[in-house]
Tab-separated table of C-alpha atoms in Angstrom:
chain	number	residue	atom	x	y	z
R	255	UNK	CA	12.599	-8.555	-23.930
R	256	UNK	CA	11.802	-4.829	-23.188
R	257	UNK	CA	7.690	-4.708	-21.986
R	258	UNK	CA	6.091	-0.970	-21.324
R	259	UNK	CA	2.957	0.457	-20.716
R	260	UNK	CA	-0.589	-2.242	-21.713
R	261	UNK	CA	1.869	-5.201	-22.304
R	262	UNK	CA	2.222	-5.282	-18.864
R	263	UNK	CA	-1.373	-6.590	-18.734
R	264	UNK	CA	-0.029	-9.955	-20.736
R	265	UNK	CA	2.006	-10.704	-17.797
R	266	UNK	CA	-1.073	-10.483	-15.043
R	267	UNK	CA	-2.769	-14.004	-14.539
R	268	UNK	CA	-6.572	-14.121	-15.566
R	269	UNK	CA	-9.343	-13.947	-13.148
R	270	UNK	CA	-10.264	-17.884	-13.348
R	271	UNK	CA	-6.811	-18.474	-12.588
R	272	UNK	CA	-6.272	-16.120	-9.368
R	273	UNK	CA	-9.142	-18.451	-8.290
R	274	UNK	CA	-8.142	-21.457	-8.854
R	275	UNK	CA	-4.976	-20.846	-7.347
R	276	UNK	CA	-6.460	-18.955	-4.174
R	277	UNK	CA	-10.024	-20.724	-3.353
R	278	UNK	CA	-10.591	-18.172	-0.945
R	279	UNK	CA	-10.410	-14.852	-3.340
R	280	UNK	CA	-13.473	-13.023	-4.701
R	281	UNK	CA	-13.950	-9.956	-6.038
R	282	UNK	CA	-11.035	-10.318	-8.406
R	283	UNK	CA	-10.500	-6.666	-10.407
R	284	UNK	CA	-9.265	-6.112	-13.814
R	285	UNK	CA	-6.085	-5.024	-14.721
R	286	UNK	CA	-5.730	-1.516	-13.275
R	287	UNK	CA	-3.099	1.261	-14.186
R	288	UNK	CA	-2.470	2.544	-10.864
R	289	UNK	CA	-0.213	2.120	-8.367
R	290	UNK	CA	-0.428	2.208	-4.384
R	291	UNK	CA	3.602	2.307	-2.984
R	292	UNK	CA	4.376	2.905	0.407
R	293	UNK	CA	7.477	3.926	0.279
R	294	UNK	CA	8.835	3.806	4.234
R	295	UNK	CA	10.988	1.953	6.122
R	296	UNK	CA	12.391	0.675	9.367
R	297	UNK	CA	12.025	-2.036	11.570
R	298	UNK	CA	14.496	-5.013	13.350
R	299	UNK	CA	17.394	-6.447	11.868
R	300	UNK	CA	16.985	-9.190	9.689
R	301	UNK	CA	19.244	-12.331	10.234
R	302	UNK	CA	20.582	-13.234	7.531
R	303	UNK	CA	20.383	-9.975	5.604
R	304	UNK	CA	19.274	-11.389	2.993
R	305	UNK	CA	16.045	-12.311	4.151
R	306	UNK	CA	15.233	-8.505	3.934
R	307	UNK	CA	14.226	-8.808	0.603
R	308	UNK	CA	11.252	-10.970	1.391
R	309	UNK	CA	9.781	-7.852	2.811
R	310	UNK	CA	11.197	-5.104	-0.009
R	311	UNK	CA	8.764	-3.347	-1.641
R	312	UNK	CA	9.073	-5.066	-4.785
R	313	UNK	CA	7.626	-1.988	-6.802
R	314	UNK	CA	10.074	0.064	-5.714
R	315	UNK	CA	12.391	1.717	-8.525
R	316	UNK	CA	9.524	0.192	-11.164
R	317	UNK	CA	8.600	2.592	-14.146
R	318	UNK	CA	5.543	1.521	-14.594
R	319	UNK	CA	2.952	-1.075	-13.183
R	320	UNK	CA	-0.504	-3.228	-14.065
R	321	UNK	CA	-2.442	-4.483	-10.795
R	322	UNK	CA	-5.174	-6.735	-9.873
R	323	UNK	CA	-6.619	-6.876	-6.664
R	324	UNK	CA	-9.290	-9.279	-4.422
R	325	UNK	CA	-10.878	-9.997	-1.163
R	326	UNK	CA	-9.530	-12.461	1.101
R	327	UNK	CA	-11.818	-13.438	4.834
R	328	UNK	CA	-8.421	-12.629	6.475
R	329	UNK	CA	-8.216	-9.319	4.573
R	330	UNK	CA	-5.097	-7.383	6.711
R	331	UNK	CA	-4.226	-3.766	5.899
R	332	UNK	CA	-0.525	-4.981	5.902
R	333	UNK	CA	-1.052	-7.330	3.610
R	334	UNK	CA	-2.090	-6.175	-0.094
R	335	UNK	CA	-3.901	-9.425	-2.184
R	336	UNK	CA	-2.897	-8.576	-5.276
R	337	UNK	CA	-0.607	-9.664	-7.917
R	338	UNK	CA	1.360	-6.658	-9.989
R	339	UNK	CA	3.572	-7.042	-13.109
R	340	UNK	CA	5.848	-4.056	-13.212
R	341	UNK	CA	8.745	-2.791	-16.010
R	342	UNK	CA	12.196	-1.694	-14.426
R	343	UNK	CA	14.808	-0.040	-16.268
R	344	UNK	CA	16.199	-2.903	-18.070
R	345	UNK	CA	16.674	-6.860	-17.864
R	346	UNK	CA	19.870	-6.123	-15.696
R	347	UNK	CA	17.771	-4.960	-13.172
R	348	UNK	CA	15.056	-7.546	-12.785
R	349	UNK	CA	17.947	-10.360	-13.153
R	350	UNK	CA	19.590	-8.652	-9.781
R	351	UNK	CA	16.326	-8.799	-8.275
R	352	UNK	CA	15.703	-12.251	-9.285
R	353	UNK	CA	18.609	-13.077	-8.359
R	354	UNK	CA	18.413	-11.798	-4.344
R	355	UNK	CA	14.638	-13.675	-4.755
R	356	UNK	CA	16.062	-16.883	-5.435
R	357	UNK	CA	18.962	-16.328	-2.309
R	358	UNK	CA	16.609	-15.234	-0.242
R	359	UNK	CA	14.392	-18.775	-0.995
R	360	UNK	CA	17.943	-20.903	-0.500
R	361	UNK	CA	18.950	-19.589	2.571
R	362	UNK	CA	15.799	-18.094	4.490
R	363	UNK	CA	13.633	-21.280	5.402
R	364	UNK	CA	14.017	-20.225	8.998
R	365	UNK	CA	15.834	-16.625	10.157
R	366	UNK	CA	14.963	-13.826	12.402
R	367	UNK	CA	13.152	-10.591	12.124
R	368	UNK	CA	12.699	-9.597	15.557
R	369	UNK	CA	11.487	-12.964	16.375
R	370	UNK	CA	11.819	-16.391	14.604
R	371	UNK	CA	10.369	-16.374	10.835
R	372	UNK	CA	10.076	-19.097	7.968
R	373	UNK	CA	9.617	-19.317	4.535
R	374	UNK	CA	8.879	-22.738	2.807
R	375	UNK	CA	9.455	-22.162	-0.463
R	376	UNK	CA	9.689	-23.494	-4.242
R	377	UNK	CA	11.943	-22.277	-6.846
R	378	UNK	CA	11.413	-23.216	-10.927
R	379	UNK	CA	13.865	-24.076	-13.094
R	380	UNK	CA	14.155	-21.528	-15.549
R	381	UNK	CA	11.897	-21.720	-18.811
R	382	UNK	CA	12.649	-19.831	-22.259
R	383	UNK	CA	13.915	-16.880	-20.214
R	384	UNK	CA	11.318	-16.777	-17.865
R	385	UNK	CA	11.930	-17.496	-13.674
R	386	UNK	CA	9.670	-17.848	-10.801
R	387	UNK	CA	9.366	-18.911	-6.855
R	388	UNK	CA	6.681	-18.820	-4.188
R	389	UNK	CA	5.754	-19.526	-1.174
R	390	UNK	CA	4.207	-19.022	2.500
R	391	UNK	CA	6.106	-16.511	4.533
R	392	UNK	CA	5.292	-17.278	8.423
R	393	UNK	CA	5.950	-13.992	10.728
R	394	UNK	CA	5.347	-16.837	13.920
R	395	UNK	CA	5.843	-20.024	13.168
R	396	UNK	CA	5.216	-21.512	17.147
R	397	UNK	CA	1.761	-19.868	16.901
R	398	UNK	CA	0.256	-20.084	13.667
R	399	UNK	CA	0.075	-16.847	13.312
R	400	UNK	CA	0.643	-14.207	10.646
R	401	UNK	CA	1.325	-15.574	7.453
R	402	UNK	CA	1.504	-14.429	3.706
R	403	UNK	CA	1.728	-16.099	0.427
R	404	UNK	CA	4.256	-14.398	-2.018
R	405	UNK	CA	4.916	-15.852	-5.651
R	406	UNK	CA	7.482	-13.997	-8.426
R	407	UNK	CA	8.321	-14.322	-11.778
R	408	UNK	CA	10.988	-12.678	-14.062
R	409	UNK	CA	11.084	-12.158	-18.094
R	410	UNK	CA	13.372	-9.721	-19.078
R	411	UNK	CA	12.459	-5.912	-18.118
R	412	UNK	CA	9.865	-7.251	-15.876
R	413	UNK	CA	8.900	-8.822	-12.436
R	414	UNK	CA	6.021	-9.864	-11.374
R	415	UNK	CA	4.723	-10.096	-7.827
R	416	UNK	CA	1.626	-11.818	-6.045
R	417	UNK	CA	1.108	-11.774	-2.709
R	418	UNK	CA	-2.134	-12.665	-0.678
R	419	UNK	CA	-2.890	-13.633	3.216
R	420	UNK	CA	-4.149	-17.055	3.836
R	421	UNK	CA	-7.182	-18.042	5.326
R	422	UNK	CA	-6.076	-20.910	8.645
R	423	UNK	CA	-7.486	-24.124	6.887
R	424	UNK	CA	-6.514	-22.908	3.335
R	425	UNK	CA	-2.789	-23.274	1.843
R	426	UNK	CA	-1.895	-21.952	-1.412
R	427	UNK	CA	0.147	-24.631	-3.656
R	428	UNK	CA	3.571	-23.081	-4.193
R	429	UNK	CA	4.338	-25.210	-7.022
R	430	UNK	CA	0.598	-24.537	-8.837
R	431	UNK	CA	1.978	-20.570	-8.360
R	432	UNK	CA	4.747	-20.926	-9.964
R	433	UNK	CA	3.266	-23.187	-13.002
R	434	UNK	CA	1.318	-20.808	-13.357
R	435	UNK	CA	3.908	-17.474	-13.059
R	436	UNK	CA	6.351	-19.038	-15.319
R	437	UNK	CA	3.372	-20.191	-17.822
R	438	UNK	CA	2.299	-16.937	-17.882
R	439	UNK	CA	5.302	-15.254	-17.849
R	440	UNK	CA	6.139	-17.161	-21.432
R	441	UNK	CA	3.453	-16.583	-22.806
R	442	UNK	CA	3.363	-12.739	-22.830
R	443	UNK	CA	7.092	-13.088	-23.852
R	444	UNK	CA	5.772	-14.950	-27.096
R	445	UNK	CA	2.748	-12.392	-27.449
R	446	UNK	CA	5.418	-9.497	-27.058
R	447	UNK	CA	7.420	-11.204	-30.042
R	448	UNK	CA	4.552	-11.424	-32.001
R	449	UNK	CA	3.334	-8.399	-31.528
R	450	UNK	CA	6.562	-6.511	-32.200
R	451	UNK	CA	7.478	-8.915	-35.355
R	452	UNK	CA	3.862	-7.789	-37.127
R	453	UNK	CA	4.164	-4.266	-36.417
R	454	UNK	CA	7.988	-2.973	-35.461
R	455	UNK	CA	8.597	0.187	-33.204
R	456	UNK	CA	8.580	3.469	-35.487
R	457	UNK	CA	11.497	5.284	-34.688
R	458	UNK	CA	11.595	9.144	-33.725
R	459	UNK	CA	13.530	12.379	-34.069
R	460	UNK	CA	13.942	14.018	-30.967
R	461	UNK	CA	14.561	17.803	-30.948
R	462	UNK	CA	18.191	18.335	-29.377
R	463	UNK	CA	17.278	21.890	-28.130
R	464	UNK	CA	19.076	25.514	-28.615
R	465	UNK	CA	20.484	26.802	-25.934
R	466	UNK	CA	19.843	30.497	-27.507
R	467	UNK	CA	16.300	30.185	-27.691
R	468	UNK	CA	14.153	30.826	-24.570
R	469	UNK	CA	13.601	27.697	-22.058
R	470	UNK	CA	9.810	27.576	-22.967
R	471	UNK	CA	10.678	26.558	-26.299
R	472	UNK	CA	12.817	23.479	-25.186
R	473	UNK	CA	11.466	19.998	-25.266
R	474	UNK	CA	11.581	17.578	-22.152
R	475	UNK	CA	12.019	14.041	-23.858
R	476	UNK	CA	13.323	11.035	-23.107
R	477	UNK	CA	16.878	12.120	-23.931
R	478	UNK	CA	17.134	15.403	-21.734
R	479	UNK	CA	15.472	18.868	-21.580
R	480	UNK	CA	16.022	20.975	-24.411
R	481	UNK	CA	20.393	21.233	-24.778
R	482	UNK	CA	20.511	19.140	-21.818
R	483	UNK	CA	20.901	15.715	-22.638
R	484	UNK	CA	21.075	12.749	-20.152
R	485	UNK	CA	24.484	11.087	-20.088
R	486	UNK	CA	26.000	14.245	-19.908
R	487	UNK	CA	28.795	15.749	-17.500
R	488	UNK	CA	27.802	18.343	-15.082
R	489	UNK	CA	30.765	20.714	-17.056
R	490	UNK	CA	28.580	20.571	-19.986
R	491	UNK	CA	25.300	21.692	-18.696
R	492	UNK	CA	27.398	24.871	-17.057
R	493	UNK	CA	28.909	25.524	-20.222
R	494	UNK	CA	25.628	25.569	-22.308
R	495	UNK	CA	23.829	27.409	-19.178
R	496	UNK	CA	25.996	30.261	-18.543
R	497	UNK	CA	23.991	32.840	-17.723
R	498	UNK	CA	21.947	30.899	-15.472
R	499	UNK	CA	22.161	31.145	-11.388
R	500	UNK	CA	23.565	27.524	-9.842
R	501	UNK	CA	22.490	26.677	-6.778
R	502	UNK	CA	24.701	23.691	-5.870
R	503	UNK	CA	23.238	20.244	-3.767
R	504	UNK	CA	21.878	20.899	-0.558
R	505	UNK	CA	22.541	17.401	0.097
R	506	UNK	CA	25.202	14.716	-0.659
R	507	UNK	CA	23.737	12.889	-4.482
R	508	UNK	CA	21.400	15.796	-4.669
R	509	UNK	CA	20.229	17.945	-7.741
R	510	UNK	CA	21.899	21.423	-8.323
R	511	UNK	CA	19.274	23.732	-9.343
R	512	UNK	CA	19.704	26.308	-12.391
R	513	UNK	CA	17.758	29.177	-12.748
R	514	UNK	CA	16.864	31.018	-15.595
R	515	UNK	CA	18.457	34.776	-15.889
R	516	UNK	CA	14.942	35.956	-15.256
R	517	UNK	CA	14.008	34.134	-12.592
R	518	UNK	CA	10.591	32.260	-13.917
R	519	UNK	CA	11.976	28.856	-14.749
R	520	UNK	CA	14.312	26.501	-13.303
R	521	UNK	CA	15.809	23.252	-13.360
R	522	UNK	CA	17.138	20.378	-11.117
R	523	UNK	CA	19.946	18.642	-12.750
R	524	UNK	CA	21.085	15.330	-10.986
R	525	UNK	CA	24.430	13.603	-11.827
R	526	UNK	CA	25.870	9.883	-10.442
R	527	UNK	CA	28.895	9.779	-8.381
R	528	UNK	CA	31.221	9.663	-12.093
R	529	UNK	CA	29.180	13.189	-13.252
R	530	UNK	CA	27.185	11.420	-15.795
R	531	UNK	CA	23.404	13.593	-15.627
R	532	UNK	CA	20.769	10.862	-14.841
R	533	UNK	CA	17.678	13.035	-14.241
R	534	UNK	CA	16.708	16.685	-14.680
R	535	UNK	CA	13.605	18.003	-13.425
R	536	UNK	CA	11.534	21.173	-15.129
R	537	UNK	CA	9.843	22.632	-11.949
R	538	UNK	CA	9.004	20.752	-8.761
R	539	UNK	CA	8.653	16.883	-7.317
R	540	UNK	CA	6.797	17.755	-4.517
R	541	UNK	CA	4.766	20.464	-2.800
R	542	UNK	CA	7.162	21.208	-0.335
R	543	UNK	CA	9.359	22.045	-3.696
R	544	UNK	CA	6.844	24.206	-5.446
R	545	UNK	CA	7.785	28.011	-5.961
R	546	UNK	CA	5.296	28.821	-8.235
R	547	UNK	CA	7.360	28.117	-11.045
R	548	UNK	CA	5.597	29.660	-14.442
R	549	UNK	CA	4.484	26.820	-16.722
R	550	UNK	CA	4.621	29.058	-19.931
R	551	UNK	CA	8.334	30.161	-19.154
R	552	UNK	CA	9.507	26.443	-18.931
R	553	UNK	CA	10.055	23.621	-20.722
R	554	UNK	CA	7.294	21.338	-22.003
R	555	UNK	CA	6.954	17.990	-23.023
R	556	UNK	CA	4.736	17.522	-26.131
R	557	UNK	CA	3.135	21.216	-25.247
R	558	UNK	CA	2.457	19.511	-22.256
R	559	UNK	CA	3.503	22.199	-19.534
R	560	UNK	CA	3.840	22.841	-15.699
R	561	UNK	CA	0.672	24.350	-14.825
R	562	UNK	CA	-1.739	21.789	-17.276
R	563	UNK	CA	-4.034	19.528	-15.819
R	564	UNK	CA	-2.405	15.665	-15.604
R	565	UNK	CA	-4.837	14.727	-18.194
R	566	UNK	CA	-3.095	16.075	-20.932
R	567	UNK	CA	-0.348	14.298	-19.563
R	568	UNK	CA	-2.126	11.412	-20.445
R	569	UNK	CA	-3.692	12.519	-23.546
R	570	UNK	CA	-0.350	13.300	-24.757
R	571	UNK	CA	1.690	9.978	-23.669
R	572	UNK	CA	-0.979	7.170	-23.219
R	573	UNK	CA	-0.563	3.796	-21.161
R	574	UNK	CA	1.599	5.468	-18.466
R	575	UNK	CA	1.246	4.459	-14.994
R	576	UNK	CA	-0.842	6.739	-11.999
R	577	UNK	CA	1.178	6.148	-8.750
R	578	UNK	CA	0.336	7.278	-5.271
R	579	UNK	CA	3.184	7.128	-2.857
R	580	UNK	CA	1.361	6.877	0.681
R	581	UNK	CA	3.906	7.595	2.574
R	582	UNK	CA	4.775	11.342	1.557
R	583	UNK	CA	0.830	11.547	-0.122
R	584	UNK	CA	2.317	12.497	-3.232
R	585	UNK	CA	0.841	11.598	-7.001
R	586	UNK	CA	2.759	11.426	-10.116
R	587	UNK	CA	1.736	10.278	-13.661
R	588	UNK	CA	4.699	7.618	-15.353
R	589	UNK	CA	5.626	7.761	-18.555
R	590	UNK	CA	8.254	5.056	-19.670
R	591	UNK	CA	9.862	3.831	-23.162
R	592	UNK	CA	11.700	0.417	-23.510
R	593	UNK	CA	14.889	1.749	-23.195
R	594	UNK	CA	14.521	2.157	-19.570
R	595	UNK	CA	13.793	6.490	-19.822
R	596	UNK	CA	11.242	7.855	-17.794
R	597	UNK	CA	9.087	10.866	-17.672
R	598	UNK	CA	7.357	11.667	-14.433
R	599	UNK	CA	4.591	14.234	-14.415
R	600	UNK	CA	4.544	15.211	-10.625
R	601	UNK	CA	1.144	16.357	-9.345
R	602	UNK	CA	-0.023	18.182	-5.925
R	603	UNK	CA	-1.305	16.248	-3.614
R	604	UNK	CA	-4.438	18.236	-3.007
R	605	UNK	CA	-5.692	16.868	-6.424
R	606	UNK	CA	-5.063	13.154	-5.443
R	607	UNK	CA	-5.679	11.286	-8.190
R	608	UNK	CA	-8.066	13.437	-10.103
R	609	UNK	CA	-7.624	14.043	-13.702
R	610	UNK	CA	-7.526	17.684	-13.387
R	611	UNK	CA	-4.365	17.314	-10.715
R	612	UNK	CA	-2.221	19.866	-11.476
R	613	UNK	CA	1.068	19.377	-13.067
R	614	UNK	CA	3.890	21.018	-11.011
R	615	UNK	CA	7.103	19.574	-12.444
R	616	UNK	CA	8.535	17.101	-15.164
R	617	UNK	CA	10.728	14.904	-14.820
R	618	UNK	CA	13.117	13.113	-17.252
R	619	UNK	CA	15.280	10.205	-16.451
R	620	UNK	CA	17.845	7.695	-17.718
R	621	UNK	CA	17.042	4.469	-14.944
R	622	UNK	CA	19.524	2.316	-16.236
R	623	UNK	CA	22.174	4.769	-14.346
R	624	UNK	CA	19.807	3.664	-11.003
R	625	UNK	CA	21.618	1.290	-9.044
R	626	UNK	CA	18.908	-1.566	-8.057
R	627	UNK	CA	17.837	-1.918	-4.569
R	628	UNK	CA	19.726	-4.304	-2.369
R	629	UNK	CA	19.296	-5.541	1.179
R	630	UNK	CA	22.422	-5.896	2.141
């Protein structure tokens, strides 16, 4: 059960049902396309180690993402109310997840995080393919103090994740969020059959790219960059790039960079530890990267080139995902299929989120080669 781009929306709870769940909310949103990550780390120890994952930053490693937010009266700006419903690369993924979740609710009812923590929580039985847990997560349990609600569910390529603060006088029912997960959880599944039974993916013929012909005319796609094709070795992409300049990882995992015989394109080509090419990159991720690369000298992705406004980024590949990564203030536009590839259109971060952010690299990936995050 692969779900990408708007389908995402068919896993988010409706409005009415945030508040019955959560009395307290108002000001529910609609389903939004962007995402806020934070992206940073650091901190105590947890004890177990498991327990970490209680406080991962669930959309980490997603490819795409559909959010609702609301108001709480004991709004924190460390604790997001919202509930998100995110793809990863592939059910493999989300079932690891899932499966840490559902650890983390068996052996975490009390452990420590620089100081004593709880979490009272209820776990489903499993439902046509579709899990779920919640429950409150106490930071101090001798005081009262901090708490947070946090409820999941799972359906194959997807998890979703709510998470609210909680008023003193006002508990959330753990087993109401998880009715109402799960429910919701199998019911996009059955509007995802439906909708794929009545009108089947059309298939498409990717161009596989000539290494004779200049880069510019090379097509980034979900499959590789032009001759370049994910899943390759790293001896291939030097035998079909001979003439270009290598610079080799500046870091252990890192891309090596190839560079065009006259200097006004490059690319970042980034293997796993076997050699197998999970990502290459036409330009830059970041600022910091940027070297004024020449848009009309590199590769493009339906004409869509370094250089273009992020709008035709959308134009050209609708019902991606806008993500802001707070941390490092960069922006990127996501562009996923169901079969876990991913193209990233990576903006400046003067722009922010504007439409008119300009595009400074592209980005194709194979995810399913991404090891999933684990706390331990």
């Amino acid at each position: 059960m692969s779900f990408v781009g708007d389908e995402l929306s068919w896993l988010l709870p409706s409005a009415d049902d945030i508040l019955a769940l959560i009395p307290s909310a108002t000001e529910v949103s609609a389903p939004s396309d962007a995402l806020e990550q934070i992206s940073d780390g650091g901190g105590p120890e947890f004890t177990p180690a498991i327990c970490g994952v209680l406080y991962m930053e669930q959309s980490l490693a997603s490819l795409g993402a559909r959010t609702m937010s609301w108001s709480m009266p004991s709004d924190s700006e460390y604790t997001p109310n919202s509930v998100i419903a995110m793809q990863f690369a592939d059910e493999a993924h989300v079932t690891a997840r899932m499966d840490q979740l559902e650890r983390a609710a068996s052996e975490c009812g009390e452990f420590d995080y620089g100081g004593p923590q709880t979490f009272a929580s209820v776990v489903a039985d499993g439902e046509d393919g579709a899990r779920a847990l919640a429950g409150t997560l106490n930071a101090d349990p001798s005081s009262d103090g901090w708490r947070v609600f946090h409820g999941f569910a799972a359906v194959g390529n997807t998890l979703v994740h709510l998470t609210t603060s909680l008023p003193d006088a006002a508990p959330i029912d753990a087993e109401a969020a998880v009715e109402l997960l799960q429910t919701t959880a199998v019911g996009a599944k059955s509007e995802l059959v439906e909708s794929l039974t009545s009108t089947p993916p059309a298939g498409t013929t990717e161009p596989e790219g000539d290494a004779s012909v200049p880069w510019a005319e090379w097509s980034i796609t979900g499959s590789g960059a032009g001759p370049i094709r994910l899943g390759d070795t790293y001896d291939v992409v030097v035998a079909v790039l001979p003439d270009a300049a290598v610079t080799p990882p500046s870091y252990p995992g890192g891309p090596s960079t190839f560079t065009s015989p006259d200097g006004t394109a490059s690319l970042m080509v980034t293997a796993t530890e076997d050699g197998t090419i999970s990502e290459i990159t036409a330009g830059a991720r970041s600022d910091e990267e940027d070297a004024g690369v020449d848009g009309m000298a590199a590769p493009h992705a339906l004409e869509v080139r370094i250089g273009d406004p992020v709008s035709s980024a959308l134009a050209a590949f609708p019902s991606g995902t806008r993500v802001h990564i707070s941390s490092s203030g960069q922006w990127a536009y996501y562009a996923a299929d169901r079969e876990g590839r991913l193209l990233t259109f990576h903006t400046t971060r003067d722009d922010t989120d504007s439409t008119e952010a300009r595009i400074i690299g592209i980005t194709t990936a194979d995810t399913t080669l991404r090891g999933d995050l684990t706390v331990e």
